[in-house]
CSV table of C-alpha atoms in Angstrom, one decimal:
chain,number,residue,atom,x,y,z
F,148,ASN,CA,-92.9,162.1,78.0
F,149,ALA,CA,-94.9,158.4,77.5
F,150,GLY,CA,-95.9,159.5,74.5
F,151,VAL,CA,-98.2,155.9,72.5
F,152,THR,CA,-98.6,153.3,75.8
F,153,GLN,CA,-100.3,150.2,75.1
F,154,THR,CA,-101.4,147.9,77.9
F,155,PRO,CA,-100.2,144.2,78.0
F,156,LYS,CA,-97.2,143.9,76.4
F,157,PHE,CA,-98.1,140.2,76.2
F,158,ARG,CA,-101.4,137.5,76.5
F,159,VAL,CA,-101.8,134.7,76.1
F,160,LEU,CA,-105.8,134.1,75.6
F,161,LYS,CA,-107.5,130.5,74.4
F,162,THR,CA,-109.8,130.6,71.5
F,163,GLY,CA,-112.8,132.1,71.7
F,164,GLN,CA,-112.2,134.3,74.6
F,165,SER,CA,-112.4,137.6,74.7
F,166,MET,CA,-110.3,140.9,76.1
F,167,THR,CA,-109.4,144.2,74.8
F,168,LEU,CA,-106.0,145.8,74.0
F,169,LEU,CA,-105.7,149.4,75.2
F,170,CYS,CA,-103.6,152.4,73.8
F,171,ALA,CA,-102.9,156.0,75.3
F,172,GLN,CA,-101.7,158.7,73.8
F,173,ASP,CA,-100.4,162.0,76.0
F,174,MET,CA,-99.1,164.1,73.0
F,175,ASN,CA,-102.9,165.2,72.2
F,176,HIS,CA,-103.1,163.6,68.9
F,177,GLU,CA,-106.5,164.1,66.7
F,178,TYR,CA,-105.5,160.5,64.8
F,179,MET,CA,-106.0,156.7,66.0
F,180,TYR,CA,-104.5,153.7,64.6
F,181,TRP,CA,-104.5,150.0,65.2
F,182,TYR,CA,-102.2,147.3,63.3
F,183,ARG,CA,-100.8,144.4,63.0
F,184,GLN,CA,-97.6,143.0,62.2
F,185,ASP,CA,-97.4,139.3,60.8
F,186,PRO,CA,-93.6,137.8,60.4
F,187,GLY,CA,-92.3,138.3,56.7
F,188,MET,CA,-94.9,140.4,56.7
F,189,GLY,CA,-95.0,145.0,57.4
F,190,LEU,CA,-97.9,146.4,59.0
F,191,ARG,CA,-101.7,145.3,57.9
F,192,LEU,CA,-104.5,148.4,59.0
F,193,ILE,CA,-107.6,146.9,61.4
F,194,HIS,CA,-109.3,150.0,62.8
F,195,TYR,CA,-108.6,153.6,62.8
F,196,SER,CA,-109.6,156.8,64.3
F,197,VAL,CA,-109.7,160.5,63.1
F,198,GLY,CA,-111.5,162.1,66.0
F,199,GLU,CA,-112.7,161.0,69.7
F,200,GLY,CA,-115.9,159.9,68.8
F,201,THR,CA,-114.6,158.2,65.0
F,202,THR,CA,-114.3,155.4,64.1
F,203,ALA,CA,-113.2,153.7,60.6
F,204,LYS,CA,-112.2,150.4,59.1
F,205,GLY,CA,-108.7,149.8,57.9
F,206,GLU,CA,-107.0,146.9,55.5
F,207,VAL,CA,-108.2,144.1,58.0
F,208,PRO,CA,-111.1,144.5,60.3
F,209,ASP,CA,-112.4,141.3,60.7
F,210,GLY,CA,-112.8,139.8,64.4
F,211,TYR,CA,-111.6,143.3,66.0
F,212,ASN,CA,-113.9,146.3,67.5
F,213,VAL,CA,-112.5,150.0,68.6
F,214,SER,CA,-114.0,152.3,71.0
F,215,ARG,CA,-112.4,155.9,71.0
F,216,LEU,CA,-114.3,157.2,73.9
F,217,LYS,CA,-111.8,159.6,75.4
F,218,LYS,CA,-109.4,162.2,73.0
F,219,GLN,CA,-106.3,160.3,74.3
F,220,ASN,CA,-107.5,155.8,75.1
F,221,PHE,CA,-107.9,153.8,71.9
F,222,LEU,CA,-109.6,150.1,72.2
F,223,LEU,CA,-109.1,147.8,70.2
F,224,GLY,CA,-111.6,144.5,70.9
F,225,LEU,CA,-111.2,140.8,70.0
F,226,GLU,CA,-114.8,139.2,71.2
F,227,SER,CA,-113.7,135.4,70.2
F,228,ALA,CA,-109.9,135.2,70.0
F,229,ALA,CA,-109.0,133.1,67.1
F,230,PRO,CA,-106.0,131.5,66.2
F,231,SER,CA,-105.6,133.9,63.2
F,232,GLN,CA,-105.1,136.4,64.9
F,233,THR,CA,-101.5,135.7,66.7
F,234,SER,CA,-99.7,138.4,66.3
F,235,VAL,CA,-98.3,142.2,67.5
F,236,TYR,CA,-100.7,144.4,67.6
F,237,PHE,CA,-99.1,148.1,67.0
F,238,CYS,CA,-101.1,151.3,68.2
F,239,ALA,CA,-99.7,154.8,67.0
F,240,SER,CA,-100.8,158.0,66.3
F,241,ARG,CA,-100.7,161.9,64.8
F,242,ASP,CA,-101.3,164.9,64.8
F,243,GLY,CA,-104.1,166.4,62.5
F,244,THR,CA,-101.6,168.4,60.4
F,245,ALA,CA,-101.4,166.9,56.8
F,246,ALA,CA,-99.5,163.6,56.5
F,247,PRO,CA,-97.0,163.8,58.9
F,248,PRO,CA,-95.1,160.6,60.3
F,249,GLN,CA,-96.6,158.3,63.1
F,250,HIS,CA,-95.6,157.8,66.3
F,251,PHE,CA,-95.7,153.9,67.5
F,252,GLY,CA,-96.4,151.8,70.4
F,253,ASP,CA,-93.7,148.9,71.6
F,254,GLY,CA,-96.8,146.9,70.8
F,255,THR,CA,-99.1,143.7,72.1
F,256,ARG,CA,-97.1,140.3,71.5
F,257,LEU,CA,-101.1,138.2,71.8
F,258,SER,CA,-101.2,134.7,70.8
F,259,ILE,CA,-103.6,132.5,70.3
F,260,LEU,CA,-104.1,129.3,71.5
J,272,SER,CA,-103.2,146.0,50.2
J,273,GLN,CA,-99.0,146.4,50.8
J,274,GLN,CA,-97.5,149.1,48.6
J,275,GLY,CA,-94.4,149.4,49.4
J,276,GLU,CA,-91.7,146.5,48.5
J,277,GLU,CA,-88.8,147.0,49.8
J,278,ASP,CA,-85.9,144.6,47.9
J,279,PRO,CA,-83.5,143.3,48.5
J,280,GLN,CA,-84.9,142.2,51.8
J,281,ALA,CA,-82.6,141.3,54.3
J,282,LEU,CA,-78.7,142.6,54.0
J,283,SER,CA,-75.9,142.2,56.2
J,284,ILE,CA,-72.9,144.6,55.5
J,285,GLN,CA,-69.5,145.3,58.2
J,286,GLU,CA,-69.3,147.9,59.9
J,287,GLY,CA,-68.6,151.4,59.0
J,288,GLU,CA,-70.1,150.2,55.3
J,289,ASN,CA,-72.9,151.6,53.1
J,290,ALA,CA,-76.2,149.8,53.7
J,291,THR,CA,-78.8,150.3,50.4
J,292,MET,CA,-82.6,149.2,50.6
J,293,ASN,CA,-85.0,150.0,47.4
J,294,CYS,CA,-89.0,150.1,48.0
J,295,SER,CA,-91.5,150.5,45.2
J,296,TYR,CA,-95.1,151.3,45.5
J,297,LYS,CA,-97.4,150.9,42.4
J,298,THR,CA,-100.1,154.5,42.8
J,299,SER,CA,-99.5,158.2,43.5
J,300,ILE,CA,-98.5,159.8,45.9
J,301,ASN,CA,-98.2,162.4,48.5
J,302,ASN,CA,-95.1,161.5,50.3
J,303,LEU,CA,-93.0,158.1,51.3
J,304,GLN,CA,-92.0,157.9,54.6
J,305,TRP,CA,-89.0,154.7,56.9
J,306,TYR,CA,-89.3,154.0,59.0
J,307,ARG,CA,-87.1,152.0,61.5
J,308,GLN,CA,-87.8,148.7,64.4
J,309,ASN,CA,-85.7,147.6,66.7
J,310,SER,CA,-85.6,144.4,67.2
J,311,GLY,CA,-88.8,143.9,70.2
J,312,ARG,CA,-90.1,147.9,69.7
J,313,GLY,CA,-92.6,149.4,67.7
J,314,LEU,CA,-91.5,151.8,64.4
J,315,VAL,CA,-90.4,154.8,64.9
J,316,HIS,CA,-89.9,157.9,61.8
J,317,LEU,CA,-87.1,158.2,60.6
J,318,ILE,CA,-87.6,160.7,57.4
J,319,LEU,CA,-90.0,161.6,55.1
J,320,ILE,CA,-89.6,162.5,51.2
J,321,ARG,CA,-93.0,163.9,49.5
J,322,SER,CA,-93.7,163.4,46.0
J,323,ASN,CA,-92.3,167.2,44.9
J,324,GLU,CA,-88.8,166.2,46.4
J,325,ARG,CA,-85.9,164.3,44.7
J,326,GLU,CA,-83.9,164.4,47.5
J,327,LYS,CA,-83.7,164.6,51.0
J,328,HIS,CA,-81.0,164.2,53.9
J,329,SER,CA,-81.0,163.6,57.7
J,330,GLY,CA,-77.6,162.8,59.2
J,331,ARG,CA,-76.5,159.7,57.9
J,332,LEU,CA,-79.5,158.9,56.0
J,333,ARG,CA,-80.3,160.1,52.4
J,334,VAL,CA,-83.4,159.1,50.8
J,335,THR,CA,-84.0,159.3,46.7
J,336,LEU,CA,-87.3,159.4,44.9
J,337,ASP,CA,-88.3,158.4,41.6
J,338,THR,CA,-91.7,158.9,40.7
J,339,SER,CA,-91.6,158.5,37.3
J,340,LYS,CA,-90.9,155.1,38.2
J,341,LYS,CA,-92.2,154.3,41.3
J,342,SER,CA,-89.7,154.2,43.8
J,343,SER,CA,-87.6,155.4,46.7
J,344,SER,CA,-84.3,154.0,48.8
J,345,LEU,CA,-82.4,154.6,51.4
J,346,LEU,CA,-78.9,155.0,52.3
J,347,ILE,CA,-77.0,154.9,55.7
J,348,THR,CA,-73.1,156.3,55.1
J,349,ALA,CA,-71.1,154.3,58.2
J,350,SER,CA,-72.9,152.2,59.7
J,351,ARG,CA,-72.5,151.5,62.8
J,352,ALA,CA,-74.2,148.3,65.3
J,353,ALA,CA,-76.7,150.3,66.2
J,354,ASP,CA,-78.9,150.6,62.7
J,355,THR,CA,-79.4,146.8,62.9
J,356,ALA,CA,-82.8,146.6,63.0
J,357,SER,CA,-86.0,146.5,60.5
J,358,TYR,CA,-86.3,149.9,58.0
J,359,PHE,CA,-90.2,149.8,56.8
J,360,CYS,CA,-90.9,152.2,54.2
J,361,ALA,CA,-94.3,153.5,53.7
J,362,THR,CA,-96.6,155.5,51.1
J,363,VAL,CA,-99.2,158.4,52.1
J,364,PRO,CA,-101.5,157.8,48.7
J,365,TYR,CA,-101.7,160.9,46.5
J,366,TYR,CA,-105.8,161.0,46.6
J,367,GLY,CA,-108.1,160.1,49.8
J,368,ASN,CA,-107.2,159.0,53.3
J,369,ASN,CA,-103.4,159.5,54.2
J,370,ARG,CA,-103.0,156.5,55.7
J,371,LEU,CA,-100.4,154.9,55.1
J,372,ALA,CA,-99.2,151.6,53.3
J,373,PHE,CA,-96.4,149.3,55.0
J,374,GLY,CA,-93.9,147.7,52.4
J,375,LYS,CA,-91.9,144.2,53.6
J,376,GLY,CA,-89.7,145.6,55.6
J,377,ASN,CA,-85.1,145.6,55.5
J,378,GLN,CA,-83.4,143.8,57.5
J,379,VAL,CA,-80.2,145.1,58.4
J,380,VAL,CA,-77.5,143.9,60.3
J,381,VAL,CA,-74.5,145.6,60.8
J,382,ILE,CA,-71.4,143.8,61.8
J,383,PRO,CA,-69.3,144.6,64.3
């Protein structure tokens, strides 16, 4: 049982480049989340999805887009990467019951030069 | 916005000692959760305590919740080197969206 899988694990981009981070979960979870984690800070929510075909903005959505075309996948896109987006990105999922714990992937470490 | 704030930020203890971390929050909550993060890994859920609960145990973990003070504590008893990690509290608001709001984390180092 893989749980939540994130690809890639590491990536270096130049300012202005675009890329897509992929999150896949095999637990049939309804809810999926994208967070970013910066040094000395907790996780901040970028975007989330409450089911296939739905997305919503979190706390820090600017500069990112997301899509949830399939229930098991949640994609995070950076259209024009900026150095301020250098961070570790985590994907998480949970089922639809009331406030259960979230299951996290191991993160994507992204550096923007 | 960051809801939980842990205190202290960093803790270094000897193996076998107890480790205590505190978390404070600002708004009414449905529940509070504690997560562990090992270096280079994702967060792992440890324990959830609901707003109508005052104390909860799971193995060597003990969590307390004081809603009047809007604070929680996580106690790890008889610590082991494998407990070395960062620990985060996260709150789910009483009203609204069930989204987790994370604190900044406590780094705990257990010295063998």
